[in-house]
Coordinates of N, CA and C in Angstrom, one line a residue:
A980 N 0.7 -1.0 -0.1 CA 0.1 -0.2 0.0 C 0.9 1.2 0.1
Y981 N 0.4 2.3 -0.7 CA 1.1 3.6 -0.2 C 0.2 4.5 0.7
F982 N 1.1 5.5 1.2 CA 0.4 5.9 2.3 C 0.5 7.4 1.7
D983 N 0.7 8.0 0.5 CA 0.8 9.3 0.0 C -0.1 9.2 -1.1
L984 N -1.2 10.2 -1.4 CA -2.0 10.2 -2.4 C -1.2 10.4 -3.9
E985 N -0.4 11.5 -3.9 CA 0.2 11.6 -5.1 C 1.2 10.4 -5.3
E986 N 1.9 9.8 -4.6 CA 2.5 8.6 -5.2 C 1.6 7.3 -5.5
G987 N 0.7 7.3 -4.6 CA -0.4 6.3 -5.4 C -0.9 6.3 -6.6
M988 N -1.2 7.7 -7.1 CA -1.8 8.0 -8.2 C -0.6 7.8 -9.4
A989 N 0.5 8.2 -8.9 CA 1.6 8.0 -10.2 C 1.9 6.5 -10.2
A990 N 1.8 5.8 -9.2 CA 1.9 4.1 -9.5 C 0.5 3.7 -10.3
A991 N -0.8 4.3 -10.1 CA -1.7 3.7 -10.5 C -1.8 3.9 -12.2
K992 N -1.3 5.3 -12.5 CA -0.9 5.6 -13.9 C -0.1 4.6 -14.5
A993 N 1.1 4.4 -13.8 CA 2.2 3.6 -14.3 C 1.6 2.0 -14.6
L994 N 0.7 1.7 -13.8 CA 0.3 0.1 -13.8 C -1.0 0.1 -14.5
N995 N -1.8 1.3 -14.6 CA -3.1 1.4 -15.6 C -4.3 0.6 -14.7
K996 N -4.2 1.1 -13.3 CA -4.9 0.5 -12.7 C -5.7 1.5 -11.8
P997 N -6.9 1.2 -11.2 CA -7.7 2.1 -10.4 C -7.0 2.5 -9.0
V998 N -7.5 3.3 -8.2 CA -7.1 3.5 -6.8 C -7.9 3.3 -5.9
M999 N -7.5 2.5 -4.9 CA -8.6 2.2 -4.0 C -8.0 3.1 -2.5
L1000 N -8.9 3.9 -2.4 CA -8.3 4.9 -1.1 C -9.3 4.2 0.0
D1001 N -8.2 4.1 1.2 CA -8.5 3.8 2.3 C -8.3 4.5 3.5
F1002 N -9.6 5.4 3.7 CA -9.4 6.4 5.0 C -9.4 5.6 6.2
T1003 N -8.4 5.7 6.8 CA -8.2 4.7 8.1 C -7.6 5.4 9.2
G1004 N -7.5 4.7 10.3 CA -6.7 5.5 11.4 C -6.1 4.7 12.3
H1005 N -5.1 4.9 12.8 CA -4.3 4.0 13.7 C -5.2 3.4 14.6
S1006 N -6.0 4.1 15.3 CA -6.8 3.7 16.4 C -8.2 3.5 16.0
C1007 N -8.6 3.1 14.6 CA -9.7 2.9 14.3 C -10.2 1.4 14.3
A1008 N -10.9 0.9 15.5 CA -11.4 -0.4 15.7 C -12.1 -1.1 14.4
N1009 N -13.2 -0.5 13.9 CA -13.7 -0.7 12.6 C -12.8 -1.1 11.4
C1010 N -11.7 -0.2 11.3 CA -10.9 -0.4 10.0 C -10.2 -1.9 10.3
R1011 N -9.7 -2.2 11.5 CA -8.9 -3.4 11.8 C -10.1 -4.6 11.6
K1012 N -11.3 -4.2 11.8 CA -12.0 -5.5 11.7 C -12.3 -5.8 10.4
M1013 N -12.5 -4.8 9.5 CA -12.7 -4.8 7.9 C -11.4 -5.6 7.6
E1014 N -10.3 -5.1 8.0 CA -9.0 -5.8 7.6 C -9.0 -7.4 7.9
Q1015 N -9.6 -7.8 9.3 CA -9.3 -8.9 9.5 C -10.5 -9.8 9.0
E1016 N -11.7 -9.4 9.0 CA -12.8 -10.0 8.3 C -13.1 -9.9 6.8
V1017 N -12.8 -9.0 6.2 CA -13.1 -8.9 4.8 C -11.9 -9.0 3.8
W1018 N -11.0 -8.0 4.4 CA -9.7 -7.9 3.5 C -9.0 -9.5 3.3
K1019 N -9.0 -10.3 4.4 CA -8.3 -11.4 4.5 C -8.9 -12.5 3.7
N1020 N -9.9 -12.3 3.1 CA -10.7 -13.2 2.6 C -9.9 -13.4 1.2
P1021 N -9.8 -14.5 0.4 CA -8.6 -14.9 -0.4 C -9.2 -14.1 -1.8
E1022 N -10.4 -14.2 -2.0 CA -11.0 -13.4 -3.5 C -10.8 -11.9 -3.1
V1023 N -11.1 -11.3 -1.8 CA -10.8 -9.8 -1.9 C -9.5 -9.6 -2.0
L1024 N -8.6 -10.2 -1.3 CA -7.0 -10.1 -1.2 C -6.6 -10.2 -2.7
K1025 N -7.1 -11.3 -3.7 CA -6.3 -11.3 -5.0 C -7.0 -10.1 -5.8
L1026 N -8.4 -9.6 -5.5 CA -8.6 -8.6 -6.4 C -8.1 -7.0 -6.0
M1027 N -7.8 -7.1 -4.8 CA -7.2 -5.7 -4.1 C -5.7 -5.7 -4.6
R1028 N -5.0 -6.9 -4.7 CA -3.6 -7.0 -5.0 C -3.6 -7.0 -6.4
E1029 N -4.3 -7.8 -7.5 CA -4.4 -7.7 -8.6 C -4.7 -6.6 -9.7
E1030 N -5.9 -5.9 -9.1 CA -6.6 -5.0 -9.9 C -6.9 -3.5 -9.6
F1031 N -6.2 -3.3 -8.2 CA -6.1 -1.9 -7.7 C -4.7 -1.5 -6.9
V1032 N -4.5 -0.2 -6.8 CA -3.6 0.5 -6.3 C -4.0 0.9 -5.0
L1033 N -3.8 0.2 -3.8 CA -4.0 0.8 -2.5 C -3.4 1.8 -1.9
V1034 N -4.2 2.9 -1.5 CA -3.6 4.1 -0.9 C -4.3 4.4 0.4
S1035 N -3.5 3.8 1.4 CA -4.1 4.1 2.9 C -3.8 5.5 3.6
L1036 N -4.9 6.3 3.8 CA -4.6 7.4 4.2 C -5.3 7.7 5.6
Y1037 N -4.1 7.6 6.5 CA -4.5 7.7 8.1 C -4.8 9.1 8.5
V1038 N -6.1 9.3 8.8 CA -6.5 10.7 9.3 C -5.9 10.9 10.5
D1039 N -5.4 10.1 11.5 CA -4.9 10.4 12.7 C -3.4 10.2 12.8
E1040 N -2.7 10.2 11.5 CA -1.3 10.4 11.2 C -0.8 11.7 11.8
S1041 N 0.3 11.5 13.1 CA 1.0 12.7 13.6 C 1.9 13.3 13.1
K1042 N 2.5 12.6 12.1 CA 3.7 13.1 11.5 C 3.3 14.9 11.0
E1043 N 4.4 15.5 11.0 CA 4.1 16.8 11.0 C 4.6 17.1 9.4
L1044 N 3.5 17.9 8.8 CA 3.8 18.3 7.4 C 4.8 19.3 7.4
P1045 N 5.7 19.2 6.2 CA 6.7 20.5 6.1 C 5.9 21.8 6.2
I1046 N 6.7 22.8 6.9 CA 6.0 24.1 7.1 C 5.5 24.7 6.0
E1047 N 6.1 24.4 4.7 CA 5.5 25.1 3.6 C 4.0 24.4 3.1
E1048 N 3.8 23.3 3.6 CA 2.6 22.7 3.6 C 1.5 22.8 4.2
Q1049 N 1.8 23.4 5.4 CA 1.0 23.7 6.6 C 0.0 25.0 6.3
H1050 N -1.3 24.7 6.4 CA -2.2 25.9 6.0 C -3.2 26.0 6.8
T1051 N -4.0 26.8 6.4 CA -5.3 26.8 7.0 C -6.5 26.4 6.1
A1052 N -7.2 25.6 6.6 CA -8.4 25.2 5.9 C -9.5 26.2 5.7
P1053 N -10.3 26.0 4.7 CA -11.3 27.1 4.4 C -12.2 27.0 5.8
N1054 N -12.4 26.1 6.4 CA -13.3 25.6 7.6 C -12.8 26.6 8.7
G1055 N -11.6 27.1 8.8 CA -10.5 27.6 9.7 C -9.7 26.4 10.7
D1056 N -9.6 25.3 10.4 CA -9.2 24.4 11.1 C -7.6 24.6 10.5
R1057 N -6.6 24.3 11.4 CA -5.2 24.3 11.0 C -4.6 23.0 10.7
I1058 N -4.1 23.1 9.3 CA -3.7 21.7 8.9 C -2.1 21.7 9.0
E1059 N -1.5 20.9 9.8 CA -0.3 20.9 10.4 C 0.3 19.6 10.2
T1060 N -0.3 18.3 10.1 CA 0.1 17.0 10.2 C -0.4 16.3 9.1
V1061 N 0.3 15.1 8.5 CA -0.4 14.3 7.7 C -1.8 13.8 7.8
G1062 N -2.3 13.5 9.1 CA -3.5 13.1 9.2 C -4.4 14.1 9.2
N1063 N -4.3 15.4 9.5 CA -5.1 16.5 9.2 C -5.3 16.7 7.9
Q1064 N -4.2 16.7 7.0 CA -4.2 16.7 5.5 C -5.2 15.6 5.0
N1065 N -4.9 14.5 5.2 CA -5.7 13.4 4.9 C -7.1 13.5 5.2
L1066 N -7.6 13.8 6.6 CA -9.1 14.3 7.0 C -9.6 15.3 5.9
E1067 N -8.9 16.4 5.6 CA -9.2 17.6 4.9 C -9.6 17.1 3.7
Y1068 N -8.7 16.0 3.0 CA -9.0 15.7 1.5 C -10.3 14.8 1.8
E1069 N -10.5 14.2 2.7 CA -11.5 13.3 2.8 C -13.0 14.0 2.8
T1070 N -12.8 15.0 3.5 CA -14.0 15.8 3.8 C -14.4 16.8 2.7
T1071 N -13.3 17.2 1.9 CA -13.6 18.4 0.9 C -13.8 17.5 -0.2
K1072 N -13.5 16.6 -0.7 CA -13.4 15.8 -2.1 C -14.9 14.9 -1.8
F1073 N -15.0 14.4 -0.7 CA -16.0 13.4 -0.4 C -17.4 13.8 0.5
G1074 N -16.9 14.8 1.0 CA -18.2 15.5 1.7 C -18.3 14.3 3.1
F1075 N -17.4 13.6 3.7 CA -17.6 12.6 4.2 C -16.6 12.5 5.3
N1076 N -16.7 12.2 6.8 CA -15.7 12.0 7.6 C -16.1 10.8 8.8
A1077 N -15.8 9.6 7.9 CA -16.0 8.4 8.8 C -14.7 7.4 8.4
Q1078 N -14.4 6.7 9.3 CA -13.1 5.6 9.2 C -13.8 4.2 9.4
P1079 N -14.2 3.2 8.7 CA -13.1 3.3 7.5 C -13.9 3.8 6.5
L1080 N -13.4 4.5 5.3 CA -14.3 4.9 4.2 C -13.5 4.4 3.0
Y1081 N -13.8 3.7 2.4 CA -13.4 3.2 0.6 C -13.9 4.0 -0.3
K1082 N -13.0 4.4 -0.9 CA -13.5 5.3 -2.3 C -12.2 4.9 -3.5
F1083 N -13.0 4.9 -4.6 CA -12.3 4.2 -5.8 C -12.0 5.3 -7.0
L1084 N -11.0 5.7 -7.2 CA -10.3 7.0 -8.2 C -10.0 6.4 -9.6
D1085 N -10.4 7.0 -10.8 CA -9.9 6.4 -12.0 C -8.5 7.2 -11.9
L1086 N -7.8 7.1 -13.3 CA -6.5 7.8 -13.2 C -6.5 9.2 -13.6
K1087 N -7.6 9.9 -13.3 CA -7.4 11.5 -13.4 C -7.9 11.9 -12.1
G1088 N -8.2 10.8 -11.2 CA -8.4 11.1 -9.8 C -10.0 11.4 -9.6
N1089 N -11.0 11.1 -10.5 CA -12.6 11.1 -10.5 C -12.9 9.9 -9.9
S1090 N -13.9 10.0 -9.0 CA -14.8 8.6 -8.3 C -15.3 7.9 -9.4
L1091 N -15.0 6.7 -8.9 CA -15.6 5.5 -9.6 C -16.8 5.0 -9.1
S1092 N -17.4 5.5 -8.0 CA -18.5 4.8 -7.4 C -19.0 6.0 -6.5
D1093 N -20.3 6.4 -6.4 CA -21.0 7.1 -5.6 C -21.2 6.8 -4.2
V1094 N -21.2 5.6 -4.0 CA -21.1 4.7 -2.9 C -19.9 5.2 -1.7
N1095 N -20.3 5.5 -0.6 CA -19.5 6.0 0.4 C -19.6 4.6 1.5
Y1096 N -18.4 3.6 0.9 CA -18.5 2.3 1.3 C -17.6 2.4 2.7
G1097 N -18.0 2.3 3.8 CA -17.5 2.1 5.2 C -17.7 0.6 5.7
Y1098 N -17.9 0.6 6.9 CA -17.5 -0.7 7.5 C -19.0 -1.6 7.3
D1099 N -18.6 -2.8 7.0 CA -19.5 -3.9 6.5 C -19.0 -5.3 6.3
P1100 N -19.1 -6.0 7.2 CA -18.5 -7.2 7.3 C -19.1 -8.2 6.3
D1101 N -19.8 -7.9 5.5 CA -20.4 -8.8 4.4 C -19.5 -8.8 3.2
V1102 N -18.8 -10.1 3.2 CA -17.7 -10.4 2.3 C -17.9 -10.2 0.6
D1103 N -19.3 -11.0 0.5 CA -19.6 -11.0 -0.8 C -20.0 -9.7 -1.3
K1104 N -21.0 -8.8 -0.5 CA -21.2 -7.3 -0.9 C -19.9 -6.6 -1.2
F1105 N -18.8 -6.7 -0.5 CA -17.5 -6.1 -0.9 C -17.0 -6.5 -2.3
I1106 N -17.2 -8.0 -2.3 CA -16.5 -8.5 -3.7 C -17.4 -8.0 -5.0
A1107 N -18.8 -7.8 -4.6 CA -19.6 -7.1 -5.6 C -19.0 -6.0 -5.9
H1108 N -18.8 -5.1 -5.1 CA -18.4 -3.6 -5.1 C -17.2 -3.4 -5.7
L1109 N -16.2 -4.2 -5.3 CA -14.9 -4.1 -6.1 C -15.1 -4.4 -7.6
K1110 N -15.9 -5.7 -7.9 CA -16.1 -5.9 -9.2 C -16.6 -5.1 -10.3
G1111 N -17.8 -4.3 -9.5 CA -18.4 -3.2 -10.2 C -17.4 -2.2 -10.5
V1112 N -16.5 -1.7 -9.7 CA -15.7 -0.6 -9.8 C -14.5 -1.0 -10.8
I1113 N -14.3 -2.5 -10.9 CA -13.2 -2.8 -11.8 C -13.7 -2.6 -13.2
A1114 N -15.2 -2.9 -13.1 CA -15.8 -3.1 -14.5 C -15.8 -1.7 -15.1
K1115 N -16.3 -0.6 -14.1 CA -16.5 0.6 -14.6 C -15.3 1.4 -15.2
F1116 N -14.0 0.9 -14.5 CA -13.1 1.3 -14.7 C -12.3 1.0 -16.2
K1117 N -12.6 -0.6 -16.3 CA -12.3 -1.0 -17.9 C -13.0 -0.5 -18.8
S1118 N -14.3 -0.2 -18.7 CA -15.0 0.4 -19.5 C -15.0 1.7 -20.1
G1119 N -14.0 2.6 -19.1 CA -13.7 3.8 -19.0 C -14.9 5.1 -19.0
K1120 N -15.9 4.5 -18.4 CA -17.1 5.3 -18.1 C -17.2 5.6 -16.5

């Protein structure tokens, strides 16, 4: 997995694969449940490894941003850490603040699904969602 959106997007373009954004947190219990209960399923794991570039964006990452990247968000929040930046991206791009949140992007950074896919331990439902995203990406629509 990549932990930086720009690096992940560059890899996706090089590999011609869609991006699976994983908005997560170090202290997110439901994120760990999804990883244990859903991601470890052999079919899910195969699809994720072969069909996507995974970008995990930790919203509680405390690493400080370089001073030149620190800023004040439009809502007045001070963006000083990687986690602040990831959360700002989640809320401004998708209008959502929940973890886990799985969003899927094409090579231009456009969303491949309107679904805000969060915690749901239904493996078959997740597989169906992944396959739907893959089909949409491959069709170019």
